[in-house]
Short mmCIF file of C-alpha atoms in Angstrom, two decimals:
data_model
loop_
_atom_site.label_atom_id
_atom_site.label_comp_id
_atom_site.label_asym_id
_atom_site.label_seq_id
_atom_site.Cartn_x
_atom_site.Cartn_y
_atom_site.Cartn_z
CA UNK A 1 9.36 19.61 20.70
CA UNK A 2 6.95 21.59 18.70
CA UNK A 3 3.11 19.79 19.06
CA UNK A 4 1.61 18.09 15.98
CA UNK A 5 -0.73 20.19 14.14
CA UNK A 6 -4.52 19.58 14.46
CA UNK A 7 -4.91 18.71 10.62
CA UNK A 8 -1.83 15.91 11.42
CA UNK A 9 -3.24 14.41 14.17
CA UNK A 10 -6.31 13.99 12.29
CA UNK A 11 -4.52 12.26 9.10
CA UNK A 12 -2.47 10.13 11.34
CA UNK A 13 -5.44 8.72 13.27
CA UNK A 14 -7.43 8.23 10.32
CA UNK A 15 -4.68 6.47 8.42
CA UNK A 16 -4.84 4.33 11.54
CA UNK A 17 -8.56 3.95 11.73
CA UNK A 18 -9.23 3.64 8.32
CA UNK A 19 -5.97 0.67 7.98
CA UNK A 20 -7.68 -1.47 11.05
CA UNK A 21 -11.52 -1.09 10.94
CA UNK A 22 -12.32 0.39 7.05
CA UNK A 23 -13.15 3.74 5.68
CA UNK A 24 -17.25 3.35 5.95
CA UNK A 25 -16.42 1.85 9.75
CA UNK A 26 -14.86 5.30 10.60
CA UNK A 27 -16.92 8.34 11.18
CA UNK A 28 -16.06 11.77 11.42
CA UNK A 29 -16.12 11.43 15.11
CA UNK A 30 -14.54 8.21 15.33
CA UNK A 31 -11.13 10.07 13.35
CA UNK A 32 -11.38 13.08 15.68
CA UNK A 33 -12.15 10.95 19.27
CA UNK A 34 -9.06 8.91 18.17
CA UNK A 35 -7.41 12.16 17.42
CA UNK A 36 -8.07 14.01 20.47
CA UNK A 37 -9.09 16.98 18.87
CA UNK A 38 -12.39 18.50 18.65
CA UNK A 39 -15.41 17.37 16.01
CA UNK A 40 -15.52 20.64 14.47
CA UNK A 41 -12.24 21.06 14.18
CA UNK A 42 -11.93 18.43 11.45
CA UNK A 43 -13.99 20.67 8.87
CA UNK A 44 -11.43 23.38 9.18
CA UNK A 45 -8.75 20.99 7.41
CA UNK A 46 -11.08 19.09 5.16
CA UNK A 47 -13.81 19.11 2.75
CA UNK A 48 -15.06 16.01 3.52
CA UNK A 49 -13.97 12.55 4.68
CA UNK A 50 -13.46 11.26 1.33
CA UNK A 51 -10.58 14.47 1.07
CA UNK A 52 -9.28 12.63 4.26
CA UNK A 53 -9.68 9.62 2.58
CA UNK A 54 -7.32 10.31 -0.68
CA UNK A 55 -4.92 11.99 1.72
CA UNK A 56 -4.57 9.04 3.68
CA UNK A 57 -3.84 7.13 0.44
CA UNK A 58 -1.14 9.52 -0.53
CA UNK A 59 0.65 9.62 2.80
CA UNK A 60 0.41 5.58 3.49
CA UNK A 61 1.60 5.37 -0.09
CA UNK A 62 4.29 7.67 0.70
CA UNK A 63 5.33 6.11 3.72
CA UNK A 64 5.17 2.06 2.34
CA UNK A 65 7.26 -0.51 3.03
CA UNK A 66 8.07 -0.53 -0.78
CA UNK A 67 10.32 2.53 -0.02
CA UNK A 68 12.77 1.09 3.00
CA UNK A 69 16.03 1.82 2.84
CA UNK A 70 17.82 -1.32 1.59
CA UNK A 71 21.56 -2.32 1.88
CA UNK A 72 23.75 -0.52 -1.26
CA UNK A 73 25.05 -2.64 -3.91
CA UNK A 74 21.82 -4.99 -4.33
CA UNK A 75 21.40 -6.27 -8.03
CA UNK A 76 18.18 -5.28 -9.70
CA UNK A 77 16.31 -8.32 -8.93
CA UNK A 78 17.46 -9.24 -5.66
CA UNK A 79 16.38 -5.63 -4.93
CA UNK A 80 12.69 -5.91 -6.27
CA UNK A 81 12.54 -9.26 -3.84
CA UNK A 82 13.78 -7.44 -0.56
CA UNK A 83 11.09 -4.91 -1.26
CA UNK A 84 8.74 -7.42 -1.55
CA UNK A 85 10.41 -8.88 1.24
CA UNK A 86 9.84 -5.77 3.65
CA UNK A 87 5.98 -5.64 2.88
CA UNK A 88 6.03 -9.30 3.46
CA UNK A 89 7.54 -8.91 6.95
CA UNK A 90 5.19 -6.11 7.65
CA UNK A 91 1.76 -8.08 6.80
CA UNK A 92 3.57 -11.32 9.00
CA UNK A 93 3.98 -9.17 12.17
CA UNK A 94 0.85 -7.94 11.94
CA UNK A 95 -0.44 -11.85 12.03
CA UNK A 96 -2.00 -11.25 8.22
CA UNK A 97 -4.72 -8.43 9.42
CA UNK A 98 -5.18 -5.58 7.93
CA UNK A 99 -3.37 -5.73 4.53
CA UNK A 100 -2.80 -3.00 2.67
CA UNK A 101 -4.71 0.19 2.60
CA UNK A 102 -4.10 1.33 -0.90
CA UNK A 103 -6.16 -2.28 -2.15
CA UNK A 104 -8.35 -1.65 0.79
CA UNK A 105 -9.88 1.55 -0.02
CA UNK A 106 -9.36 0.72 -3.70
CA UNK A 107 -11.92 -2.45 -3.10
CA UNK A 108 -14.22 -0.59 -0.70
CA UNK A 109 -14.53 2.30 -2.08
CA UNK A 110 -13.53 2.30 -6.37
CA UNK A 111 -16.81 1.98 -7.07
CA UNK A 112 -17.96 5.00 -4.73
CA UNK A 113 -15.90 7.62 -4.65
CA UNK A 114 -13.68 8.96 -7.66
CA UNK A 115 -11.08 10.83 -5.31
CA UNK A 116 -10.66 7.72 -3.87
CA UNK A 117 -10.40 5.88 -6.66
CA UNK A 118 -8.27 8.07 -9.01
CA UNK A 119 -5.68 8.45 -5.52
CA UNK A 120 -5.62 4.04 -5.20
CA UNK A 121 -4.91 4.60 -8.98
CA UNK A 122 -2.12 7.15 -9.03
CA UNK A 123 0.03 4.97 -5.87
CA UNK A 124 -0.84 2.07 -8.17
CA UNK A 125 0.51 3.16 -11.41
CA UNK A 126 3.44 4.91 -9.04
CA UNK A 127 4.27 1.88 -7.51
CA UNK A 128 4.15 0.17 -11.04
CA UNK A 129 6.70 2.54 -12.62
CA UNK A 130 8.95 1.77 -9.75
CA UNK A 131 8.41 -2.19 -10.38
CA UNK A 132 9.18 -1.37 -14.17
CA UNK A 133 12.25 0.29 -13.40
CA UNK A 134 13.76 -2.94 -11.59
CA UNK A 135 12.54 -4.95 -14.18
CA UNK A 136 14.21 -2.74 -16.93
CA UNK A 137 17.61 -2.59 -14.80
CA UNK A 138 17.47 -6.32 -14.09
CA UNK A 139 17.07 -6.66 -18.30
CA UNK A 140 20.04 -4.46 -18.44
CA UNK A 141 21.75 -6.13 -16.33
CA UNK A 142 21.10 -9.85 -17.77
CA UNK A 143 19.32 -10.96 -15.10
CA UNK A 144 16.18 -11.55 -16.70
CA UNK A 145 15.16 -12.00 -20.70
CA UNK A 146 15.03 -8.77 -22.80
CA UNK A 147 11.60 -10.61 -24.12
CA UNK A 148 9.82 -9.84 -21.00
CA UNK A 149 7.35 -7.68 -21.80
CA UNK A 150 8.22 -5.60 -18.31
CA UNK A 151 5.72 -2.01 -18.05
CA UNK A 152 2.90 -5.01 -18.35
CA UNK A 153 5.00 -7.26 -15.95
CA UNK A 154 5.43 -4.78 -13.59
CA UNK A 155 1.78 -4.03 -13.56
CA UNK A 156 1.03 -7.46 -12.80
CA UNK A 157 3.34 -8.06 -10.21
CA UNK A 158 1.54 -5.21 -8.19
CA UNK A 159 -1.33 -6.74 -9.07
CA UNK A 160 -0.56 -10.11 -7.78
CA UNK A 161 0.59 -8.83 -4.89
CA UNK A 162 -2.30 -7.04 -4.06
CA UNK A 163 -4.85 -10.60 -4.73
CA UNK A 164 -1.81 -12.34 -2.64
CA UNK A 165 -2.36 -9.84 0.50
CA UNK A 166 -5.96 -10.24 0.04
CA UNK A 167 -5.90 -13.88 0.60
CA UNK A 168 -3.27 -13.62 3.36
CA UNK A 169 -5.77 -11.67 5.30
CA UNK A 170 -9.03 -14.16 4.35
CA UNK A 171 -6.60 -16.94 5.49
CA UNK A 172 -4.56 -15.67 8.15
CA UNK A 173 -0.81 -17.53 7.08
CA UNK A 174 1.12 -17.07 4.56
CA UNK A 175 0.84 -19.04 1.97
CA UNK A 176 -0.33 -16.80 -0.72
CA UNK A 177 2.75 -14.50 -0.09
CA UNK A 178 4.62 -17.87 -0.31
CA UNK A 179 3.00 -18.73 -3.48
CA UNK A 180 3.64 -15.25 -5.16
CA UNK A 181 7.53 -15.37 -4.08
CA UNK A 182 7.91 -19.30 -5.33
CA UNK A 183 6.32 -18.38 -9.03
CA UNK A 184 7.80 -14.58 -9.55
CA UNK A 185 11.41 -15.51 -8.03
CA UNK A 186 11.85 -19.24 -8.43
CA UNK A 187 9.72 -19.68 -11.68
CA UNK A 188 8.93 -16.24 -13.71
CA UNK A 189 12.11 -14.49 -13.02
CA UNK A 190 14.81 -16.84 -12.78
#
């Protein structure tokens, strides 16, 4: 089995680092120690941390929950709950710690660092379009009213998501993620 590159191991540890303890937390040496590769080897692969930084963003957004494989033949809507379903499971096993690093680094670091920001921003508005595309489908498919106003539903479904993780870390349960399924599923969508 062919060994990890250097530049890997670094993204993969700081994903990791970054996810548990923050992106100021982290140094340079903190990635690399948790890497096992050398301090100066990080500058060969990166600019600076905040390059690291919006590469981490890209690859967690890349590898999110959001994009599981889900059983075939799911309608619309009962497919944009088992996504929300997956990320739900994922913050539970993890005993509500951590969250999720795209709103981390977009509230620690949006007013800091513009790669940062305009990479929180792009998985965002990806993960957005994808909501909007359910929403359409489930519209086409008479699951939900053709009034909904759905590319600014979809944006705010994200976005409650986002304050619901946020308060599922502050108060370690699950009763925002509760809350957000009860008024989307029960109440907003039925």
């Amino acid at each position: 089995m062919p060994r990890v590159s250097v530049r890997e191991e670094i993204v993969e540890s700081a994903l990791v680092e970054f996810h548990r303890r923050g992106f100021s937390a982290c140094s340079v040496e903190d990635i690399t120690r948790a890497a096992g590769v050398p301090k100066g080897s990080f500058y060969n692969h990166f600019k600076s941390k905040e390059d690291l930084g919006a590469e981490v963003v890209r690859r967690y957004s890349a590898a999110s929950g959001w994009r599981a494989e889900l059983p075939a033949g799911l309608t619309p809507l009962d497919e944009l709950r088992a996504r929300f379903s997956v990320m739900r499971d994922v913050l539970t096993q993890r005993e509500f710690s951590r969250g999720c690093l795209v709103g981390n680094m977009g509230t620690e670091l949006a007013d800091h660092s513009q790669v940062i920001r305009d990479e929180v921003a792009a998985s965002l508005d990806a993960w957005s379009a994808r909501t909007v595309g359910l929403l359409r489908a489930a519209q086409a498919a008479g699951q939900i009213s053709v009034g909904l106003d759905v590319d600014r539903l979809g944006r705010f479904l994200v976005n409650a998501w986002e304050g619901a993780v946020t308060r599922t870390k502050v108060i370690k349960g699950p009763e925002a993620m509760d809350d957000f399924f009860a008024v989307v599923f029960d109440q907003l969508l039925r």
